[in-house]
Structure formats: C-alpha cells, structure tokens
Tab-separated table of C-alpha atoms and ligand atoms in Angstrom:
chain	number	residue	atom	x	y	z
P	57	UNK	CA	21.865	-15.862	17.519
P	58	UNK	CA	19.906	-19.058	17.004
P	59	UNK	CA	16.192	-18.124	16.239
P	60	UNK	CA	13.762	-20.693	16.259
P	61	UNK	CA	10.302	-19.957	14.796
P	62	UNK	CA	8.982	-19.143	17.798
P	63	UNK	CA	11.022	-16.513	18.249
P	64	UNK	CA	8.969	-13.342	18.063
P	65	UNK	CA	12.222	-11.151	17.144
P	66	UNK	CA	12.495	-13.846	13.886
P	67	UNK	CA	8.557	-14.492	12.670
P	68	UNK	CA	7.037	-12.699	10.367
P	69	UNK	CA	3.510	-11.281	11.710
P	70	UNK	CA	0.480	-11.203	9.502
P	71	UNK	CA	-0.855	-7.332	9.453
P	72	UNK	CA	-3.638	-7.640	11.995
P	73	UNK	CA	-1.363	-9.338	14.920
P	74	UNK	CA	1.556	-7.075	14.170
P	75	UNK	CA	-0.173	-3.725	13.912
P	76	UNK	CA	-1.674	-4.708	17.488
P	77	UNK	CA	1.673	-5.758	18.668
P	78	UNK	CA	3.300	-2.225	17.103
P	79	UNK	CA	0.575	0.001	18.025
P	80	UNK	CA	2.229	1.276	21.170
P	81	UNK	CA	5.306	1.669	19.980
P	82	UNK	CA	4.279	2.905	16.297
P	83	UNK	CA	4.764	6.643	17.172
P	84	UNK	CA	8.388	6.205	18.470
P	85	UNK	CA	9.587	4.397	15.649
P	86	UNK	CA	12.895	6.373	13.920
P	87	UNK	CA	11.303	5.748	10.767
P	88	UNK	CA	8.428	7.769	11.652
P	89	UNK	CA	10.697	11.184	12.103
P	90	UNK	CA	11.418	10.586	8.057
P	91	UNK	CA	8.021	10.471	7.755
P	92	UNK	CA	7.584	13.788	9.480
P	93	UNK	CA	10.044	15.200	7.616
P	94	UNK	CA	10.158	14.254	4.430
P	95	UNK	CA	6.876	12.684	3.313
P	96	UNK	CA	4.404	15.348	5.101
P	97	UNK	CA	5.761	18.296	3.783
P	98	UNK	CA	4.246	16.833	0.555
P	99	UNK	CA	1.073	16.135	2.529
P	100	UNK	CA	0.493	19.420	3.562
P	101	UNK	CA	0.934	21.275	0.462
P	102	UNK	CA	-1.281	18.919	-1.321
P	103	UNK	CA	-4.028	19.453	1.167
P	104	UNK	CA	-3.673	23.155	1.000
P	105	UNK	CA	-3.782	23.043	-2.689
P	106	UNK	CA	-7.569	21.642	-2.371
P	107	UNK	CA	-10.867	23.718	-1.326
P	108	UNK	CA	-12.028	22.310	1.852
P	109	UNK	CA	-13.688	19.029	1.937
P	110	UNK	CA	-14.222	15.667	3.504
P	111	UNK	CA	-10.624	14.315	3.455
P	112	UNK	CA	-10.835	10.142	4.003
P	113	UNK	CA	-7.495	8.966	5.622
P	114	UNK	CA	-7.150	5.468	4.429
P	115	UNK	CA	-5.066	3.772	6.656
P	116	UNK	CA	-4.685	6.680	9.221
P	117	UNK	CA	-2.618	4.487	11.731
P	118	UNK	CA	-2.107	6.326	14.813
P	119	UNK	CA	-2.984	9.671	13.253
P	120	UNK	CA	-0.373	11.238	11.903
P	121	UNK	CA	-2.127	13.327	9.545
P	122	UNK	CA	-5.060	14.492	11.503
P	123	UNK	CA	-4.020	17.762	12.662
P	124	UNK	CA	-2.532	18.715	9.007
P	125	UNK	CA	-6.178	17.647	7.537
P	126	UNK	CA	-7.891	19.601	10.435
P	127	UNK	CA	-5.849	22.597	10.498
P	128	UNK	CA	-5.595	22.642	6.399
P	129	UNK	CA	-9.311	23.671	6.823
P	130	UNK	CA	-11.014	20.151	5.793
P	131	UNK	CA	-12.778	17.848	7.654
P	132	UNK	CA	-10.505	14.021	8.254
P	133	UNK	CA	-12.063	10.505	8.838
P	134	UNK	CA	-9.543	8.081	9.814
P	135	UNK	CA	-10.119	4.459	8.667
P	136	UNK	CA	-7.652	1.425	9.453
P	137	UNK	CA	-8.261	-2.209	9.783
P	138	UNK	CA	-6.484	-2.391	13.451
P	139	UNK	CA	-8.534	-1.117	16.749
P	140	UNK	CA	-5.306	-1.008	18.587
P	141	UNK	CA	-3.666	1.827	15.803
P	142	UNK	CA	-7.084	3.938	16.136
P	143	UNK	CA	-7.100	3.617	19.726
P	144	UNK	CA	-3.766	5.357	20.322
P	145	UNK	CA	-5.209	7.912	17.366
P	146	UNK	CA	-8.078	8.206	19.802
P	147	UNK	CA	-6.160	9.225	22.910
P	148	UNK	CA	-4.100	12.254	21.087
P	149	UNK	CA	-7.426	13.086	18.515
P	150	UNK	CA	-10.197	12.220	21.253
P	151	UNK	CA	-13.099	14.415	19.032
P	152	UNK	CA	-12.071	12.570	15.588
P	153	UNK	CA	-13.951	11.002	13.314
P	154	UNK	CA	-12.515	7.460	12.968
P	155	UNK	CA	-14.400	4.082	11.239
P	156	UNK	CA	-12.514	0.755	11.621
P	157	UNK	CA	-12.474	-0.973	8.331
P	158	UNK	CA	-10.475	-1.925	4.670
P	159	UNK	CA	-9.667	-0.514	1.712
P	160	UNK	CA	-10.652	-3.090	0.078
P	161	UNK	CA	-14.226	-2.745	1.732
P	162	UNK	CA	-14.890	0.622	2.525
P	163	UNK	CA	-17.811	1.899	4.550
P	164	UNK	CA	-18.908	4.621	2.753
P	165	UNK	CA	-21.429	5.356	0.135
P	166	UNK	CA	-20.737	5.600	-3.416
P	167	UNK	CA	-19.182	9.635	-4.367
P	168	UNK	CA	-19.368	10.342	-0.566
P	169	UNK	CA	-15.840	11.455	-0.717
P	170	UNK	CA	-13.927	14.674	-1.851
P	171	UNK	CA	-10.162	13.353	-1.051
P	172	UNK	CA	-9.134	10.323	-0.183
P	173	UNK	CA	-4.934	10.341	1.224
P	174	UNK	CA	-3.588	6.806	1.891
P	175	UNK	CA	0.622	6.892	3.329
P	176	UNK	CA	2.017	3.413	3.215
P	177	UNK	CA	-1.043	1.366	3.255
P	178	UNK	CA	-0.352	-0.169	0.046
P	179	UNK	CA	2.497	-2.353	0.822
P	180	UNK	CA	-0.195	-4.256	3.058
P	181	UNK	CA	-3.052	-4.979	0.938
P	182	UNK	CA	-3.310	-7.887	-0.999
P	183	UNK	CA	-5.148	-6.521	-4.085
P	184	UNK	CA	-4.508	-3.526	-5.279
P	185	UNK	CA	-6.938	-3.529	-8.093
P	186	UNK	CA	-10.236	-4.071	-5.178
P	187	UNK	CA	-8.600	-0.735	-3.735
P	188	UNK	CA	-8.397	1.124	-6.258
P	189	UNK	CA	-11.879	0.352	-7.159
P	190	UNK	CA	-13.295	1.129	-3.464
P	191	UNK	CA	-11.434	4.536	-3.922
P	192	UNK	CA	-13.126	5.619	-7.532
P	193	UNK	CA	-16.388	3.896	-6.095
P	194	UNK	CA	-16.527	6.302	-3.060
P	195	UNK	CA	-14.308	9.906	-4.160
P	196	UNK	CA	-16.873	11.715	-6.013
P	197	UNK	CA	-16.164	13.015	-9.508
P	198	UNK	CA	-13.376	15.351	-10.246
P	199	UNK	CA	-12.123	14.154	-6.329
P	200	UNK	CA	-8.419	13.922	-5.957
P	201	UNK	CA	-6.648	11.390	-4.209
P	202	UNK	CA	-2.752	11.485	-2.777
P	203	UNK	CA	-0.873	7.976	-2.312
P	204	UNK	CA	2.569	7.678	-0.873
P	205	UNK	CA	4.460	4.419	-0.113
P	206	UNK	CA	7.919	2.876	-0.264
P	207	UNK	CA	9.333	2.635	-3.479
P	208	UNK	CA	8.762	-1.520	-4.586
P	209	UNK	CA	13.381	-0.675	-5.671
P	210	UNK	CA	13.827	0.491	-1.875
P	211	UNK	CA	16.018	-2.600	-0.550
P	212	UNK	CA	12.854	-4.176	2.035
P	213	UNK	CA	11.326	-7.089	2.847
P	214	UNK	CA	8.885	-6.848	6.130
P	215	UNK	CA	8.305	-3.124	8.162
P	216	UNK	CA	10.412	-4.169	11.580
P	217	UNK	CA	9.199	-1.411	14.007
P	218	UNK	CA	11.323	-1.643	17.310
P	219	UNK	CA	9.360	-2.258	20.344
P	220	UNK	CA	11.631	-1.995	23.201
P	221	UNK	CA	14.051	-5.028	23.010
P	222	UNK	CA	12.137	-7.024	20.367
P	223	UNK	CA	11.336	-6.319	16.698
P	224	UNK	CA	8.325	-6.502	15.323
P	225	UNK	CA	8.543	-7.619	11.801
P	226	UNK	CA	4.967	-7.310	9.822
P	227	UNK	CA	4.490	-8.723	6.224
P	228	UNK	CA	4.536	-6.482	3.158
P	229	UNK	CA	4.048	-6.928	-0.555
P	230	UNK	CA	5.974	-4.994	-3.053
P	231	UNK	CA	4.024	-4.195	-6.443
P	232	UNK	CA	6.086	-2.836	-9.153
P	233	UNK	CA	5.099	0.688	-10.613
P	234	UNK	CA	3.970	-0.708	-13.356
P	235	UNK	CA	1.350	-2.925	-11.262
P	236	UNK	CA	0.500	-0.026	-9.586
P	237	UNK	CA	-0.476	2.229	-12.392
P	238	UNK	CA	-2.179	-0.403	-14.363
P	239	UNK	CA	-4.559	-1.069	-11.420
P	240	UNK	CA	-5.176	2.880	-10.970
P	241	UNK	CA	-6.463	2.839	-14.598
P	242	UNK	CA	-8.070	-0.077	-14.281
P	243	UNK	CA	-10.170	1.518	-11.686
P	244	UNK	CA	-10.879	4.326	-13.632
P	245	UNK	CA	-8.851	6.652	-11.959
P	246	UNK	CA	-6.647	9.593	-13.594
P	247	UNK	CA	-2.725	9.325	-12.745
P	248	UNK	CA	-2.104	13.379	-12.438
P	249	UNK	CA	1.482	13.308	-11.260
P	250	UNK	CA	4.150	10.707	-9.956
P	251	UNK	CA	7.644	11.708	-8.003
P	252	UNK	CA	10.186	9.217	-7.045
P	253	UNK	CA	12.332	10.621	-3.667
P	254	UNK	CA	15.171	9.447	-3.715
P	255	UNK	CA	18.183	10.262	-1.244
P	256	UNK	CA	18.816	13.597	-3.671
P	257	UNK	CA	15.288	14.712	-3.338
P	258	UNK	CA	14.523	14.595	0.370
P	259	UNK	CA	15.409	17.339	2.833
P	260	UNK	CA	15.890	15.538	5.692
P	261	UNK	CA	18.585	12.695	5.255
P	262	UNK	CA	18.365	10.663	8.048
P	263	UNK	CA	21.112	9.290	9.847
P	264	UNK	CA	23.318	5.901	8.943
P	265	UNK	CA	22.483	4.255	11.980
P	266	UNK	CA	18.842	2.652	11.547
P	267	UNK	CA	18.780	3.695	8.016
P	268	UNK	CA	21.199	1.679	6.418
P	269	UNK	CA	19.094	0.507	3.479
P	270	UNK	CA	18.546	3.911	2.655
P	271	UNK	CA	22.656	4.185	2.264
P	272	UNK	CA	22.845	1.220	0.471
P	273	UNK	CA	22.445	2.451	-3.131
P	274	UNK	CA	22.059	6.034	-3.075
P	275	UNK	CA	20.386	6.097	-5.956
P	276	UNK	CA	17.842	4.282	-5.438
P	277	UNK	CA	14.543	5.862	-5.003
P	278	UNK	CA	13.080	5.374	-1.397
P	279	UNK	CA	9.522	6.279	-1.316
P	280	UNK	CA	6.836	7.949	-4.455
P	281	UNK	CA	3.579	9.990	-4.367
P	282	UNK	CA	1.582	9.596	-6.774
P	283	UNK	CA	-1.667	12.189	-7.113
P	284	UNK	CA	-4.769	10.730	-8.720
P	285	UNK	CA	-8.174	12.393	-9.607
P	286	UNK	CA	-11.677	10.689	-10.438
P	287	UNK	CA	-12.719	12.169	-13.727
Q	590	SAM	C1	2.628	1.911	7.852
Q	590	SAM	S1	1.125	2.228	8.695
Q	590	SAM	C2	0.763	3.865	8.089
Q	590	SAM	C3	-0.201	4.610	8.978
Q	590	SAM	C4	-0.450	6.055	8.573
Q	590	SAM	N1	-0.993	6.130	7.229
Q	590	SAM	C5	0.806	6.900	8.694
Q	590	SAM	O1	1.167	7.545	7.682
Q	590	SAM	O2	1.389	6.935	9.770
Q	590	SAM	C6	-0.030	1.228	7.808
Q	590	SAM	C7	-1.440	1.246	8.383
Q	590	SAM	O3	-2.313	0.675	7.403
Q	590	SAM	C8	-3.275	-0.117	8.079
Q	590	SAM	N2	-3.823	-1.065	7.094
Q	590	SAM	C9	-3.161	-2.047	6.451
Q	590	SAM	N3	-3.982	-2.686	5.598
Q	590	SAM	C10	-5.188	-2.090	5.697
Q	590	SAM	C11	-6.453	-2.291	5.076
Q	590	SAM	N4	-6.649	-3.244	4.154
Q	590	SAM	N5	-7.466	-1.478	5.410
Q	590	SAM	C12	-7.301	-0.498	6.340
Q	590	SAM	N6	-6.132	-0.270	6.976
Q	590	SAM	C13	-5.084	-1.053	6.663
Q	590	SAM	C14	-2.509	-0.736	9.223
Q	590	SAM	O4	-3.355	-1.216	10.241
Q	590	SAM	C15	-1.626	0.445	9.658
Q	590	SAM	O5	-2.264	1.238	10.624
C-alpha cells in the first residue's frame, strides 16, 4: 500500500492526540487480554501484600486497575495526562477518585502517598529522572511503589492499538534497564526486586496471530516489574 504522511494508518501520533484517538477503543485492544492475564496477577498480589492505603495509579488509562485497588482494601486515585482515557474510566468507575495530570508534575503534596503503581506509562514520558523524582517527592517514607512496562529488548517501536479499520500508532521511548535503574537511584528511591517475563514465565501465552513480536525470539523478555520503596 502506498502511505503518504497523511495517512493516519502510517503517522506516528504524539501521546496526547493518540491516547484521544485510542481511548474508545483502548479496552478492546488484544493486547489488553495479556495484560489481564499476565501482568495483573502480579498487580494483585502486590497490592494484597500491602496494609491498606492511598494507592496513586499513575497513568490509570481507562481503569484497569481500579477494582483490584478497591477490592484489595485500599483506597485508588487515578491520574493520566488524557481526559478522553479518564472519561471512559469514568463511565465503568463513576464514584472514583480521578485527577488529570503528569508524572512528571504531580498534583499532590509532598509524602501524601502510601503506594504509587504505574503499568506502561514509562515508555511515554520523556524524562524519566523528573518521574522518578515526583514519585519519592510525593510516596511517603518507607512507601512502596510497583512499575511494570515493556521490556526496552521486546522487538517495538510505537503502541499500534487497532481502532476498527485504522491503526493507531502512538510514540514510545525505550530506556535501557540500566537508564532505568540509574534514574530510580537517582531519585532516591530503593530498587527492592526486578523480574524479567519472558515467554517462559507468563501463564497466559497469547496467540501467534497479533502477537507475532512476542514469537519472534522466544527468549526475549517481553515486559519487567520492578518494586521500589522510599526509604
Ligand atoms: C499504555 S496506557 C496504560 C494505562 C493503564 N496504566 C493500564 O495499565 O491499562 C498509558 C497511559 O499513560 C498515560 N500517560 C502517558 N504519559 C503520561 C504522563 N506523563 N502523565 C500521566 N499520564 C500519562 C496515557 O495517557 C495512557 O492513558
């Protein structure tokens, strides 16, 4: 096919446009069922491992976690930079507490926090460093924080969420591990644990079709949590 930069199915959105373009569609995404299955299992036992709290959800999207943080016995704030992701998270959580805002900004006073858990926001923001410094600013001391992303060796290059017959193809950065666990102790944040998933380690394998990158390499690692606390 000849694409011409016009072409919605061939540009690459900046975050803001294509989360509004994807919110509708975010939920029904195939990726989102490995999400479900693999990455929240990990989720939920972390939450139950804590004593109820204020859990922030940095970068909640359309919600996904909000009934694990509710019915784990804590108390969840959604935050995301895109109005159109918190307004689906509105119609299914309609009582929720939800803030629009950034990471790299956050709204919140200084130690207001007991948890912060942030899936997949990373790959969007572009300094990790002012992040990681918003997060020890505003999780109080001995607070614990869960990440999760894509692993920076998982073959990608943009999130394409399908949204009936178009694509919607949203910039991403990859930082390397390394990058990532300098700027945690640069922050002044603990690293407690870090797993890599890789094809071996995940419960659900999805299926070939609309996971080939996952096939490609089978060792690769796909996605890593890493758990963090403020001393
Ligand atoms: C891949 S989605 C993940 C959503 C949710 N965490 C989940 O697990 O389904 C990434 C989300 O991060 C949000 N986001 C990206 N950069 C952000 C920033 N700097 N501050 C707040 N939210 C951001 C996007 O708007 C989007 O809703």
């Amino acid at each position: 096919m000849n694409n011409s930069p016009l072409d919605p199915d061939s540009a690459i959105l900046d975050l803001r446009t294509g989360y509004r373009l994807a919110a509708e569609f975010y939920d029904r995404w195939h990726w989102q069922e490995f999400w479900r299955r693999n990455e929240l299992p990990v989720v939920r036992e972390w939450l139950a491992s804590l004593d109820a709290g204020n859990v922030l959800d940095a970068g909640a999207g359309t919600g996904l976690y909000r009934a694990v943080i509710e019915s784990s016995g804590h108390r969840g704030i959604g935050l995301d930079i895109s109005r159109e992701m918190l307004l689906v998270q509105r119609r299914t959580h309609p009582e929720a507490m939800q803030v629009q805002g950034s990471l790299d900004a956050l709204p919140f006073r200084d130690s207001s926090l007991d948890y912060i858990l942030s899936t997949r926001v990373l790959t969007h923001v572009p300094a990790l460093l002012l992040v990681f410094r918003e997060f020890a600013r505003t999780v109080r001391p001995g607070g614990q924080l869960l990440l999760a992303d894509l692993h920076p060796e998982h073959p990608y290059s943009t999130m394409s969420i399908k949204a009936n017959r178009r694509k919607i193809s949203i910039e991403i950065r990859k930082y390397s591990i390394e990058e990532l666990k300098d700027s945690i102790g640069a922050a002044g944040l603990h690293l407690v644990e870090f797993r890599s998933y890789g094809l071996k380690d995940i419960a659900w394998k999805p299926p070939h079709e609309g996971f080939k990158n996952v096939y490609r390499d089978p060792t690769h690692p796909i996605f890593y949590t890493a758990q963090l606390v403020r001393p």
